[in-house]
mmCIF file of C-alpha atoms in Angstrom:
data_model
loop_
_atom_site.group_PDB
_atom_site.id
_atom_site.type_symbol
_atom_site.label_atom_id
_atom_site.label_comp_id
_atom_site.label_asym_id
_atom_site.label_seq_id
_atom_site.Cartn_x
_atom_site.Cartn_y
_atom_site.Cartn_z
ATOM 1 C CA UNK A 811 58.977 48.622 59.179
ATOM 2 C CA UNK A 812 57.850 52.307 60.888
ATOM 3 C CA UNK A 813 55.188 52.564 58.217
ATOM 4 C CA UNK A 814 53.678 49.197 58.325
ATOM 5 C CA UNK A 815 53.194 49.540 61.412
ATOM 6 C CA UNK A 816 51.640 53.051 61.257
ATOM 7 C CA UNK A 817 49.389 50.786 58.677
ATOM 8 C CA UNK A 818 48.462 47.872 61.059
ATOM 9 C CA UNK A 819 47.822 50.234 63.927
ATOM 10 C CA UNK A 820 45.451 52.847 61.417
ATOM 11 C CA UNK A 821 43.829 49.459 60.221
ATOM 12 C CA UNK A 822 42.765 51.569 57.432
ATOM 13 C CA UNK A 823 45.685 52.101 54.635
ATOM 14 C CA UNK A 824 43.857 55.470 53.943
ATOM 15 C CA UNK A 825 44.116 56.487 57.360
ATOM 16 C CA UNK A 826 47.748 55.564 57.430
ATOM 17 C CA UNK A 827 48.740 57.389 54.355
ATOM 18 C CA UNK A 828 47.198 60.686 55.181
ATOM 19 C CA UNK A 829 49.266 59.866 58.743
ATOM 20 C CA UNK A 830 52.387 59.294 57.360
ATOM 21 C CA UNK A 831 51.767 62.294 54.564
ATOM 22 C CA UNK A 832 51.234 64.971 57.768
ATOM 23 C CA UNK A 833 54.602 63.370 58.922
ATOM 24 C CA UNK A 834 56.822 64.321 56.241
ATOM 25 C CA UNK A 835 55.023 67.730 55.932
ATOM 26 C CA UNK A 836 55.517 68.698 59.571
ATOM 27 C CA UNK A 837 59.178 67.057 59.561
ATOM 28 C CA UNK A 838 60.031 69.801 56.338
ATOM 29 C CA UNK A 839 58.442 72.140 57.925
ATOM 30 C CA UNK A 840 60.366 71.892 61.708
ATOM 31 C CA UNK A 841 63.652 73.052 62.842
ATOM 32 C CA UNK A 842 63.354 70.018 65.470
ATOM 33 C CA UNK A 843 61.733 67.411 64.289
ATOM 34 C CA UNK A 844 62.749 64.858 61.833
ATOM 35 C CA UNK A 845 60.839 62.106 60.271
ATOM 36 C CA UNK A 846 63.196 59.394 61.119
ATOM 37 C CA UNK A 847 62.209 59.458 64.696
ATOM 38 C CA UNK A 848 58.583 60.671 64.186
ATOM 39 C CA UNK A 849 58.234 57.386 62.394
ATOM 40 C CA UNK A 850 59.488 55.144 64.729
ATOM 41 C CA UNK A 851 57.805 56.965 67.643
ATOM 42 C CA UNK A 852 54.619 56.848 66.358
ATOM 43 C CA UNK A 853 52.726 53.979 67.853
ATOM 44 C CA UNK A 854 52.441 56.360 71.034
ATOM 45 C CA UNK A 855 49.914 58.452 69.303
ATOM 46 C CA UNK A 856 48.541 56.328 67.143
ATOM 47 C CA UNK A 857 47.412 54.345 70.081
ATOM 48 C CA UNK A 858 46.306 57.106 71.719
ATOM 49 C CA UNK A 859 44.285 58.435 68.518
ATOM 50 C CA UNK A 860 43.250 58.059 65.001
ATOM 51 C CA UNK A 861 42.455 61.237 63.709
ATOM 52 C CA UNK A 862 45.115 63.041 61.763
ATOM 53 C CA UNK A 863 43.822 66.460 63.124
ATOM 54 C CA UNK A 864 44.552 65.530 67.080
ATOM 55 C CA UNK A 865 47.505 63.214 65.712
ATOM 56 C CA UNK A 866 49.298 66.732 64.035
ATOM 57 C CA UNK A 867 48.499 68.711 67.214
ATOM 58 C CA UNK A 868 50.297 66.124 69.405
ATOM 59 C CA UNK A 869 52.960 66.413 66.743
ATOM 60 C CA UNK A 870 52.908 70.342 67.235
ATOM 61 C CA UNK A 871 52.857 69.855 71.441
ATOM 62 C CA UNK A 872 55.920 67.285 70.820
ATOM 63 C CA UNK A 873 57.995 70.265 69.119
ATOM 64 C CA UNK A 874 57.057 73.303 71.879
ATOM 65 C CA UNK A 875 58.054 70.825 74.534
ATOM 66 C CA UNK A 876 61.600 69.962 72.949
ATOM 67 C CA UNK A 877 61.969 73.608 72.184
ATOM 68 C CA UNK A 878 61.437 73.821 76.006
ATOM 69 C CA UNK A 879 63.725 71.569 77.137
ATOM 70 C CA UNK A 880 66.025 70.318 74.151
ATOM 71 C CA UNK A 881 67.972 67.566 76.485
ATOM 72 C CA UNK A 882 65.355 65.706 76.728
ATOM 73 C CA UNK A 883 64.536 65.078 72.878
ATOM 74 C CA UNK A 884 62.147 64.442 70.949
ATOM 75 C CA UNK A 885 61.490 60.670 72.071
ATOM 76 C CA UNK A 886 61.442 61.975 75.452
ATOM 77 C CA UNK A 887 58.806 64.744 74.565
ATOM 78 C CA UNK A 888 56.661 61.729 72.911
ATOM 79 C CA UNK A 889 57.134 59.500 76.462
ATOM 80 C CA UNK A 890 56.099 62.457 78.370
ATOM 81 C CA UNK A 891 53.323 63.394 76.573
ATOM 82 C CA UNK A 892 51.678 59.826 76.002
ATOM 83 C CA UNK A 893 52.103 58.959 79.380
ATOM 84 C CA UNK A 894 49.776 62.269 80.171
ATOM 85 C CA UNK A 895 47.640 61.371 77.469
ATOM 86 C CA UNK A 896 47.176 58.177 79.625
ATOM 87 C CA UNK A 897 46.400 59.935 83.183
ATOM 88 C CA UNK A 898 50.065 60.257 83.971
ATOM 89 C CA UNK A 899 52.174 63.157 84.288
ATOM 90 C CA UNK A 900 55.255 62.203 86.090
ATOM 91 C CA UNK A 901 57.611 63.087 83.432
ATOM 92 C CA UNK A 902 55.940 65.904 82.322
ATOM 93 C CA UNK A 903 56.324 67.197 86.104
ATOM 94 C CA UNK A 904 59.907 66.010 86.691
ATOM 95 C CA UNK A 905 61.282 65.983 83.180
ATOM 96 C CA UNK A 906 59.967 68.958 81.519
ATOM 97 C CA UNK A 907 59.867 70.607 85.022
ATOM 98 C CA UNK A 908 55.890 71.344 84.711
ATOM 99 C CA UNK A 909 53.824 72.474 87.154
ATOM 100 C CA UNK A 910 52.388 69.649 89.304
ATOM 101 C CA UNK A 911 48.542 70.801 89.747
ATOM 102 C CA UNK A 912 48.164 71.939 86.168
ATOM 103 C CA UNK A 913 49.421 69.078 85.097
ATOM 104 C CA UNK A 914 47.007 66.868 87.265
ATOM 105 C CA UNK A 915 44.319 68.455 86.141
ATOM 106 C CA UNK A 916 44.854 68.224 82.192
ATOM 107 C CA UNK A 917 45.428 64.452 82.781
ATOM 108 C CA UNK A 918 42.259 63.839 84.304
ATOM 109 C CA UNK A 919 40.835 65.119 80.613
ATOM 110 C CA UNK A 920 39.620 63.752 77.371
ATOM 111 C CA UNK A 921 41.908 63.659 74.641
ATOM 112 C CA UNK A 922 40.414 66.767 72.880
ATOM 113 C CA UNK A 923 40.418 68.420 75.822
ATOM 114 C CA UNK A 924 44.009 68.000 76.803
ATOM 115 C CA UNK A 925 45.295 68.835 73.752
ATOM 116 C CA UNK A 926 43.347 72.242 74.088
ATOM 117 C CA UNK A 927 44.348 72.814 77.856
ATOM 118 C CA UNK A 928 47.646 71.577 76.806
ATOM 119 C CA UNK A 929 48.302 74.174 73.862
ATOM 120 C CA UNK A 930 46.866 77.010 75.828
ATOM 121 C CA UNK A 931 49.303 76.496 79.190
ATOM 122 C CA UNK A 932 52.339 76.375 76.898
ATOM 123 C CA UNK A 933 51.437 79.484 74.856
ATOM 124 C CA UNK A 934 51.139 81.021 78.624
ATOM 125 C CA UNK A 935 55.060 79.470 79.598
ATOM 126 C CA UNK A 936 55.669 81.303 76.339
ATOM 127 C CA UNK A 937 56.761 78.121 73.975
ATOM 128 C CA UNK A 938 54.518 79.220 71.209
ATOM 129 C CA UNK A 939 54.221 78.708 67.660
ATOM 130 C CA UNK A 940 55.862 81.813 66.710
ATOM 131 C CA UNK A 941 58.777 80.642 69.049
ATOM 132 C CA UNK A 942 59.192 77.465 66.454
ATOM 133 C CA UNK A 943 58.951 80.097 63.578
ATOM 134 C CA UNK A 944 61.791 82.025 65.055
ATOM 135 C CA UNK A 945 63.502 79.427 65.356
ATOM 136 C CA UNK A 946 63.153 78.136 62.119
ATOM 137 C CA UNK A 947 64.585 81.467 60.741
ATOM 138 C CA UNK A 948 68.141 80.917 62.607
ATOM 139 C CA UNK A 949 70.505 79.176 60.636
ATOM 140 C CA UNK A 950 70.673 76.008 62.552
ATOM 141 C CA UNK A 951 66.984 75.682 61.990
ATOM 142 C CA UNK A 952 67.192 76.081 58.335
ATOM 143 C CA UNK A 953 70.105 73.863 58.379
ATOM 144 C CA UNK A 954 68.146 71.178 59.831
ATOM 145 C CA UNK A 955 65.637 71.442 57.734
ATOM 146 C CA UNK A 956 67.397 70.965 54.630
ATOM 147 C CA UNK A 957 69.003 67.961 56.229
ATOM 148 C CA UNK A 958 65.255 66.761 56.611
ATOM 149 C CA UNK A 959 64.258 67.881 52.876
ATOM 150 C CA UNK A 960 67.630 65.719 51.882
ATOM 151 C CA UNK A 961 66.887 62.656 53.877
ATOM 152 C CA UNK A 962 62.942 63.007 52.531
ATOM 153 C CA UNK A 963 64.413 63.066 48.875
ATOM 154 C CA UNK A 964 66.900 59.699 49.312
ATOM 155 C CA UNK A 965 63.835 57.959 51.009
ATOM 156 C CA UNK A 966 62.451 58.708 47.486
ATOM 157 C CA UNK A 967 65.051 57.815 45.240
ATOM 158 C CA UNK A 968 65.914 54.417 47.613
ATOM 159 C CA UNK A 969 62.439 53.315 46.881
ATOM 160 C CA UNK A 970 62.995 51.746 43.735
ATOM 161 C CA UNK A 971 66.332 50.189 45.201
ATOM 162 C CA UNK A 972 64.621 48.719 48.346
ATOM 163 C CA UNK A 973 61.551 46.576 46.105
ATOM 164 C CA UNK A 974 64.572 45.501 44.044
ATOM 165 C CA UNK A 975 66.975 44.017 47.540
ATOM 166 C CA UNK A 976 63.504 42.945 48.265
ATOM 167 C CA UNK A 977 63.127 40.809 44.920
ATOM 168 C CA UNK A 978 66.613 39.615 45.973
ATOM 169 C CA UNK A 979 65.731 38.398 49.213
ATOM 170 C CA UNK A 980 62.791 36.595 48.172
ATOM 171 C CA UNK A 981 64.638 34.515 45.711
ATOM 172 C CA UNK A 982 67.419 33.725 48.238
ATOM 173 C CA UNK A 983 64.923 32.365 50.862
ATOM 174 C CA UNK A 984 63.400 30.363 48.134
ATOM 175 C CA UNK A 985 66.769 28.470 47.279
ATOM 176 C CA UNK A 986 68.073 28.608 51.015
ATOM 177 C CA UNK A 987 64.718 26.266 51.696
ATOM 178 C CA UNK A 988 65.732 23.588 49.047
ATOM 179 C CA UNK A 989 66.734 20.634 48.664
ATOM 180 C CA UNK A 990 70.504 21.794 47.366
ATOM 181 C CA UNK A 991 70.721 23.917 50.857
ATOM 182 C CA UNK A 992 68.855 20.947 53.103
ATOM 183 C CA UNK A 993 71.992 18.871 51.875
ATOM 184 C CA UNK A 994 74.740 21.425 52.552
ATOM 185 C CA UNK A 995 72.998 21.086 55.928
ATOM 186 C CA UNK A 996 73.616 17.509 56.310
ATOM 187 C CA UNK A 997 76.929 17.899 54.967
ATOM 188 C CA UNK A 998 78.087 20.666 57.395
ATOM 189 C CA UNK A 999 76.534 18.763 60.542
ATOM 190 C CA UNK A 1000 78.411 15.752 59.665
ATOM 191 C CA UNK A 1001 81.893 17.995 59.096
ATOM 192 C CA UNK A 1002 81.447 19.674 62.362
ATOM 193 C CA UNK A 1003 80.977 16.421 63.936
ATOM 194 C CA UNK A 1004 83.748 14.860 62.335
ATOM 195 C CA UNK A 1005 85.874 17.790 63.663
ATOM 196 C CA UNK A 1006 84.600 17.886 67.422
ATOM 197 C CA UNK A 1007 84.420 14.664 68.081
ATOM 198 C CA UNK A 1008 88.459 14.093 67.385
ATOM 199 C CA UNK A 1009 88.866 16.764 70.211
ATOM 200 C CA UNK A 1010 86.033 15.975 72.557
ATOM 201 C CA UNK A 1011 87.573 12.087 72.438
ATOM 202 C CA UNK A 1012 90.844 13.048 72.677
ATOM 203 C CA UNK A 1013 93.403 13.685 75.593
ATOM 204 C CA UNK A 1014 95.685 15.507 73.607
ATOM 205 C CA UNK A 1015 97.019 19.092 73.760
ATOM 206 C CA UNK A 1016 95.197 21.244 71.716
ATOM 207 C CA UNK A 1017 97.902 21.768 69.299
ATOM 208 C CA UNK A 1018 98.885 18.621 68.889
ATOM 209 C CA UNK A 1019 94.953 17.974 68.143
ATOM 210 C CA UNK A 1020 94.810 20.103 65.333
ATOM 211 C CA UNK A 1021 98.027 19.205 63.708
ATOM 212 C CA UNK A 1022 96.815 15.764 63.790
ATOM 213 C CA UNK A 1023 93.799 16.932 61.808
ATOM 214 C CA UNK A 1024 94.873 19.292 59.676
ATOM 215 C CA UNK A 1025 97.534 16.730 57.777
ATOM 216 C CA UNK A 1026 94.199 13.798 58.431
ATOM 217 C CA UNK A 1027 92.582 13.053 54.552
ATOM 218 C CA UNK A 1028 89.736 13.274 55.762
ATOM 219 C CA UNK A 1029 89.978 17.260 57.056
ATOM 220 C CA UNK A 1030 91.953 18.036 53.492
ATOM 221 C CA UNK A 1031 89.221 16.293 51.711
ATOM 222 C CA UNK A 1032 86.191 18.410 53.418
#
């Protein structure tokens, strides 16, 4: 569902696979990221831009500011960031603890622009891309990286799996709109009815009720 979006949003399937390409290579490729998230957290950026090259240094940004703050996570990296992207920089301020008057200043930017002004204050704070590299080189960053190399590979293999449940599915909405099912319907509405209406019409206990129409013909015959 992640990637047709991606594709609607793109409005260019092109566009959308080179997108969605650049996300599995970054997700290898982090000890923070995974594409499972990226995907589903990509309509932020995508609405913010269309070219893959700004797209993978938002992508980059996203991954310095969870190394800078790892409570927050990676979907609240992506909220801070689009919100800045979009003249706002309240959570960049208060949850990434940012300074307030840089942060007002890059959000008064172009896109291009913030992502440059952007990449060059956190390289200053010292979250750099050799501080991802490093990090990649401990053993819980290579850890999670084979984790995202693994779940990458089942995507794969499930592929062939999904189009056939999807073959499935078709075939079962085609006989649950027939005439077979559109006469279970009736059949079922007229059982329930038969059933509630005993109860709603009678002054019975409950028990007694359903005694009475358990042993009834009529309920052993339905």
């Amino acid at each position: 569902q992640s990637q047709v979006m991606i594709t609607a949003m793109c409005n260019d399937k092109q566009l959308a696979n080179a997108y969605m390409k650049m996300l599995d290579k970054v997700a290898i490729d982090s000890p923070l990221l995974d594409s499972q998230t990226m995907y589903s957290n990509s309509k932020s950026f995508v609405a913010v831009s269309k070219d893959v090259k700004q797209l993978e240094k938002m992508w980059a940004l996203t991954e310095r500011l969870v190394a800078s703050d790892p409570a927050q996570g990676l979907e609240g990296a992506v909220f801070a960031l689009r919100e800045l992207f979009s003249g706002d920089a309240i959570s960049m301020v208060e949850r990434f603890e940012m300074p307030r008057d840089v942060m007002n200043d890059i959000k008064k930017m172009n896109i291009s622009d913030q992502l440059v002004a952007l990449d060059s204050f956190l390289n200053k704070m010292g979250f750099t891309e050799q501080l991802i590299a490093d990090m990649g080189g401990t053993a819980l960053g290579k850890w999670t990286q084979v984790k995202e190399r693994m779940q990458l590979l089942l995507r794969d293999m499930g592929t062939p799996a999904i189009e056939s449940v999807s073959n499935f599915l078709d075939g079962a909405l085609s006989r649950l709109e027939g005439e077979p099912m559109r006469k279970f319907a009736e059949w079922g509405g007229k059982a329930i009815n038969s059933i509630l209406t005993g109860l709603a019409n009678s002054a019975t206990r409950l028990y007694d009720w359903f005694t009475s129409l358990t042993a009834s013909p009529e309920f052993k015959s339905i």
